[in-house]
Tab-separated table of C-alpha atoms in Angstrom:
chain	number	residue	atom	x	y	z
A	27	MET	CA	235.230	218.282	231.319
A	28	LYS	CA	235.942	221.493	229.423
A	29	LYS	CA	233.901	224.151	228.646
A	30	LEU	CA	232.063	223.900	225.217
A	31	LEU	CA	229.221	226.277	224.673
A	32	GLY	CA	230.016	230.204	224.550
A	33	LEU	CA	228.398	233.317	225.716
A	34	SER	CA	226.715	234.241	222.441
A	35	VAL	CA	223.083	234.595	221.879
A	36	ILE	CA	220.587	233.515	219.511
A	37	THR	CA	216.784	234.054	219.839
A	38	VAL	CA	215.011	231.566	219.190
A	39	VAL	CA	211.355	232.012	217.633
A	40	LEU	CA	208.434	229.896	218.673
A	41	LEU	CA	206.177	228.362	215.755
A	42	SER	CA	203.628	229.629	217.767
A	43	GLY	CA	204.798	233.265	217.106
A	44	CYS	CA	204.727	234.093	220.950
A	45	GLY	CA	207.683	235.211	222.997
A	46	GLU	CA	210.724	234.180	221.880
A	47	VAL	CA	213.371	232.698	224.230
A	48	GLN	CA	217.191	233.434	224.397
A	49	ILE	CA	219.297	230.968	224.664
A	50	SER	CA	223.213	230.479	224.438
A	51	ILE	CA	225.297	228.675	221.745
A	52	ASN	CA	228.703	228.684	220.325
A	53	LYS	CA	228.611	231.295	217.658
A	54	GLY	CA	230.569	234.041	217.016
A	55	GLN	CA	228.440	236.987	216.205
A	56	GLU	CA	224.627	237.446	217.571
A	57	VAL	CA	221.841	236.476	214.890
A	58	ASP	CA	218.971	239.504	215.410
A	59	ALA	CA	215.597	237.571	215.736
A	60	GLY	CA	213.884	241.072	215.764
A	61	GLU	CA	212.235	242.516	219.303
A	62	THR	CA	211.865	239.780	221.926
A	63	GLY	CA	208.172	239.051	222.693
A	64	SER	CA	206.479	237.792	226.153
A	65	ASP	CA	206.095	234.297	227.768
A	66	LYS	CA	203.866	231.388	226.687
A	67	GLU	CA	200.462	232.914	227.199
A	68	ASP	CA	201.309	235.504	224.110
A	69	ASN	CA	200.352	233.993	220.892
A	70	GLU	CA	199.037	235.024	217.906
A	71	LYS	CA	195.854	237.131	217.394
A	72	VAL	CA	193.543	236.376	214.179
A	73	GLU	CA	190.452	237.505	213.372
A	74	LEU	CA	187.563	236.067	211.303
A	75	MET	CA	186.693	239.295	208.595
A	76	ASN	CA	184.613	237.099	205.867
A	77	ASP	CA	182.818	234.505	204.201
A	78	GLY	CA	181.506	233.256	200.978
A	79	PRO	CA	180.814	229.846	199.030
A	80	ASP	CA	184.225	227.573	198.037
A	81	SER	CA	184.466	225.986	194.543
A	82	GLU	CA	185.119	222.959	196.120
A	83	GLY	CA	182.327	222.718	198.140
A	84	MET	CA	183.276	224.285	201.693
A	85	THR	CA	182.740	228.093	202.335
A	86	ASP	CA	185.263	230.472	203.043
A	87	ALA	CA	184.420	230.459	206.450
A	88	ASP	CA	184.588	226.794	206.905
A	89	LYS	CA	188.419	227.592	205.878
A	90	GLN	CA	188.586	230.455	207.858
A	91	LYS	CA	187.710	227.934	210.875
A	92	ALA	CA	190.328	225.559	209.360
A	93	ILE	CA	193.252	227.963	209.508
A	94	LEU	CA	192.300	229.380	213.005
A	95	GLN	CA	192.322	226.188	214.853
A	96	PHE	CA	195.637	225.234	212.784
A	97	ILE	CA	197.266	228.567	214.632
A	98	ASN	CA	195.404	228.184	217.935
A	99	GLU	CA	195.146	225.455	219.067
A	100	ASP	CA	197.436	222.298	216.548
A	101	ILE	CA	200.531	224.920	216.706
A	102	TYR	CA	199.886	226.180	219.927
A	103	LYS	CA	200.114	222.342	221.314
A	104	VAL	CA	203.567	222.810	219.923
A	105	ALA	CA	204.700	225.819	221.039
A	106	GLU	CA	203.874	224.970	225.015
A	107	TYR	CA	206.043	221.960	224.656
A	108	GLU	CA	208.984	224.356	222.723
A	109	VAL	CA	208.627	226.814	225.419
A	110	VAL	CA	209.520	224.371	228.115
A	111	ALA	CA	212.621	222.707	226.103
A	112	PHE	CA	213.544	226.503	225.624
A	113	GLN	CA	213.442	227.691	228.962
A	114	SER	CA	215.116	224.589	230.125
A	115	LEU	CA	218.203	225.488	228.103
A	116	ALA	CA	218.088	228.632	228.591
A	117	SER	CA	218.350	228.146	232.251
A	118	VAL	CA	222.004	226.438	232.199
A	119	SER	CA	222.914	228.834	228.993
A	120	GLY	CA	224.520	232.115	228.504
A	121	VAL	CA	225.046	233.817	231.883
A	122	ASN	CA	223.385	230.654	233.574
A	123	TYR	CA	226.117	228.341	232.000
A	124	THR	CA	228.159	226.786	234.531
A	125	ASP	CA	229.254	223.708	233.411
A	126	ASP	CA	229.069	221.047	230.775
A	127	SER	CA	228.212	218.811	233.326
A	128	THR	CA	224.778	220.379	234.204
A	129	VAL	CA	224.057	221.253	230.789
A	130	TYR	CA	224.150	217.656	229.904
A	131	ASN	CA	221.969	216.739	232.447
A	132	GLU	CA	219.446	219.385	231.850
A	133	LEU	CA	219.405	218.296	227.991
A	134	THR	CA	218.704	214.529	228.848
A	135	SER	CA	216.420	215.281	231.804
A	136	ASN	CA	213.969	218.015	230.578
A	137	THR	CA	215.212	219.993	227.668
A	138	ILE	CA	214.824	216.520	224.653
A	139	PRO	CA	212.293	215.043	226.202
A	140	ALA	CA	209.586	217.885	225.988
A	141	TYR	CA	211.208	218.815	222.544
A	142	GLY	CA	210.527	215.357	222.103
A	143	LYS	CA	206.870	215.950	222.737
A	144	ALA	CA	206.802	218.989	220.608
A	145	LEU	CA	207.738	217.007	218.016
A	146	GLU	CA	205.116	214.400	219.121
A	147	GLU	CA	202.653	217.204	218.799
A	148	ALA	CA	204.006	218.387	215.101
A	149	LYS	CA	204.037	215.083	213.678
A	150	GLY	CA	200.501	214.554	214.686
A	151	ILE	CA	198.840	217.483	212.874
A	152	GLU	CA	196.339	216.512	210.354
A	153	ALA	CA	195.435	219.231	207.753
A	154	GLU	CA	191.880	220.224	207.526
A	155	ILE	CA	192.301	221.624	204.295
A	156	PRO	CA	194.653	221.235	201.649
A	157	GLU	CA	196.220	224.268	201.436
A	158	LEU	CA	197.593	223.479	205.209
A	159	GLU	CA	199.076	220.390	204.059
A	160	GLU	CA	202.488	222.597	203.098
A	161	MET	CA	201.750	224.495	206.373
A	162	THR	CA	202.027	220.868	208.796
A	163	GLU	CA	204.934	219.220	206.885
A	164	ARG	CA	207.152	222.563	207.413
A	165	ILE	CA	205.898	222.200	211.103
A	166	VAL	CA	207.325	218.654	210.978
A	167	ILE	CA	210.449	219.456	209.284
A	168	ALA	CA	211.471	222.823	211.540
A	169	THR	CA	210.655	220.734	214.568
A	170	GLN	CA	212.793	217.896	213.777
A	171	THR	CA	215.781	220.196	212.464
A	172	PHE	CA	215.689	221.737	216.229
A	173	TYR	CA	215.420	218.484	218.066
A	174	ASP	CA	218.303	216.900	215.839
A	175	ALA	CA	220.235	220.140	217.063
A	176	LEU	CA	219.447	219.121	220.628
A	177	LEU	CA	220.612	215.564	219.971
A	178	LEU	CA	224.000	217.003	218.453
A	179	GLU	CA	224.590	218.860	221.754
A	180	LYS	CA	224.082	216.245	223.994
A	181	LYS	CA	226.390	213.881	221.693
A	182	ALA	CA	229.337	216.926	221.794
A	183	ILE	CA	229.439	216.766	225.170
A	184	GLU	CA	229.601	213.246	225.646
A	185	ASN	CA	232.626	213.309	222.986
A	186	GLN	CA	233.334	216.564	223.791
A	187	ASP	CA	233.784	217.524	220.351
A	188	GLU	CA	233.477	220.933	219.024
A	189	ALA	CA	232.959	220.458	215.597
A	190	LEU	CA	229.284	218.653	216.745
A	191	ILE	CA	228.474	221.708	218.899
A	192	ASN	CA	229.137	224.125	215.416
A	193	GLU	CA	226.655	221.386	213.882
A	194	SER	CA	224.078	221.259	216.233
A	195	ASN	CA	224.627	225.398	216.290
A	196	ALA	CA	224.185	225.314	212.380
A	197	LYS	CA	220.532	223.147	212.913
A	198	ILE	CA	219.271	226.018	215.331
A	199	GLU	CA	220.127	228.826	212.756
A	200	GLU	CA	218.446	226.590	210.325
A	201	TYR	CA	215.251	226.099	212.470
A	202	TYR	CA	214.917	230.304	212.822
A	203	ASN	CA	215.376	230.406	208.972
A	204	LEU	CA	212.324	227.686	208.481
A	205	VAL	CA	210.246	229.434	211.221
A	206	GLU	CA	211.049	233.216	209.903
A	207	ALA	CA	209.738	231.294	206.707
A	208	TYR	CA	207.129	229.527	207.524
A	209	HIS	CA	205.707	232.896	209.757
A	210	SER	CA	205.977	234.941	206.627
A	211	ASP	CA	203.648	232.208	204.314
A	212	MET	CA	201.289	231.817	207.182
A	213	LYS	CA	200.481	235.923	207.091
A	214	LEU	CA	200.052	235.298	203.377
A	215	LEU	CA	197.741	232.216	203.139
A	216	ALA	CA	195.707	233.913	206.101
A	217	GLU	CA	195.436	237.063	204.369
A	218	GLN	CA	193.854	234.857	201.309
A	219	TYR	CA	191.047	233.559	203.681
A	220	ASP	CA	190.294	237.201	204.870
A	221	VAL	CA	192.109	236.011	208.365
A	222	THR	CA	194.634	238.937	210.106
A	223	TYR	CA	197.731	237.013	211.094
A	224	GLU	CA	199.683	239.045	213.912
A	225	LEU	CA	202.263	237.423	216.180
A	226	ASN	CA	202.895	237.794	219.556
A	227	GLU	CA	199.299	238.625	220.688
A	228	GLN	CA	196.804	237.116	222.154
A	229	LYS	CA	195.206	233.759	220.566
A	230	GLN	CA	191.746	234.086	219.582
A	231	SER	CA	189.689	230.861	219.690
A	232	VAL	CA	187.338	228.890	217.246
A	233	GLU	CA	184.441	229.543	219.681
A	234	GLU	CA	184.541	233.256	219.759
A	235	LEU	CA	183.861	233.640	216.507
């Protein structure tokens, strides 16, 4: 079986905002995702800043806690499976690459099942406030995009089709762009309700408030 995977690297940013994981894809150049973070135990730091009445019947404190739960619990569950999947893929990519057969076995045995669980968790998130409905939808779209990339890579190896590898790589880039946009807009939403949204820091639970 010929080698389909290249040695160039794309840095995949986790939905949780915790440490990025580098995986090898068949690209002609590197995509810079910024500074490399720490492992899966790192996550967002969010701080409750203020509370007050809300015209829709919920106080700002209620909405702040909903946002905190979304970031620190709902998204964190998705990211835990993301980490497993990314580390699985990284174990057979880049400098760890040996042959396509090994990549295929890892994809089917570990990577795809783990990321399938991430997708399930994403689809199971229920937005507690209207402001989080769009964010929830975007999380589902992002995880579905990366899952589709993995399925394309699996099919590419089965068929020895380099065109499918290129499609998979494009999906990975699309995922990266979706996540970057999500983090940017999530930060704006958090700030709207006086919640500080910072990436690559230890998470704070709602119970600590």
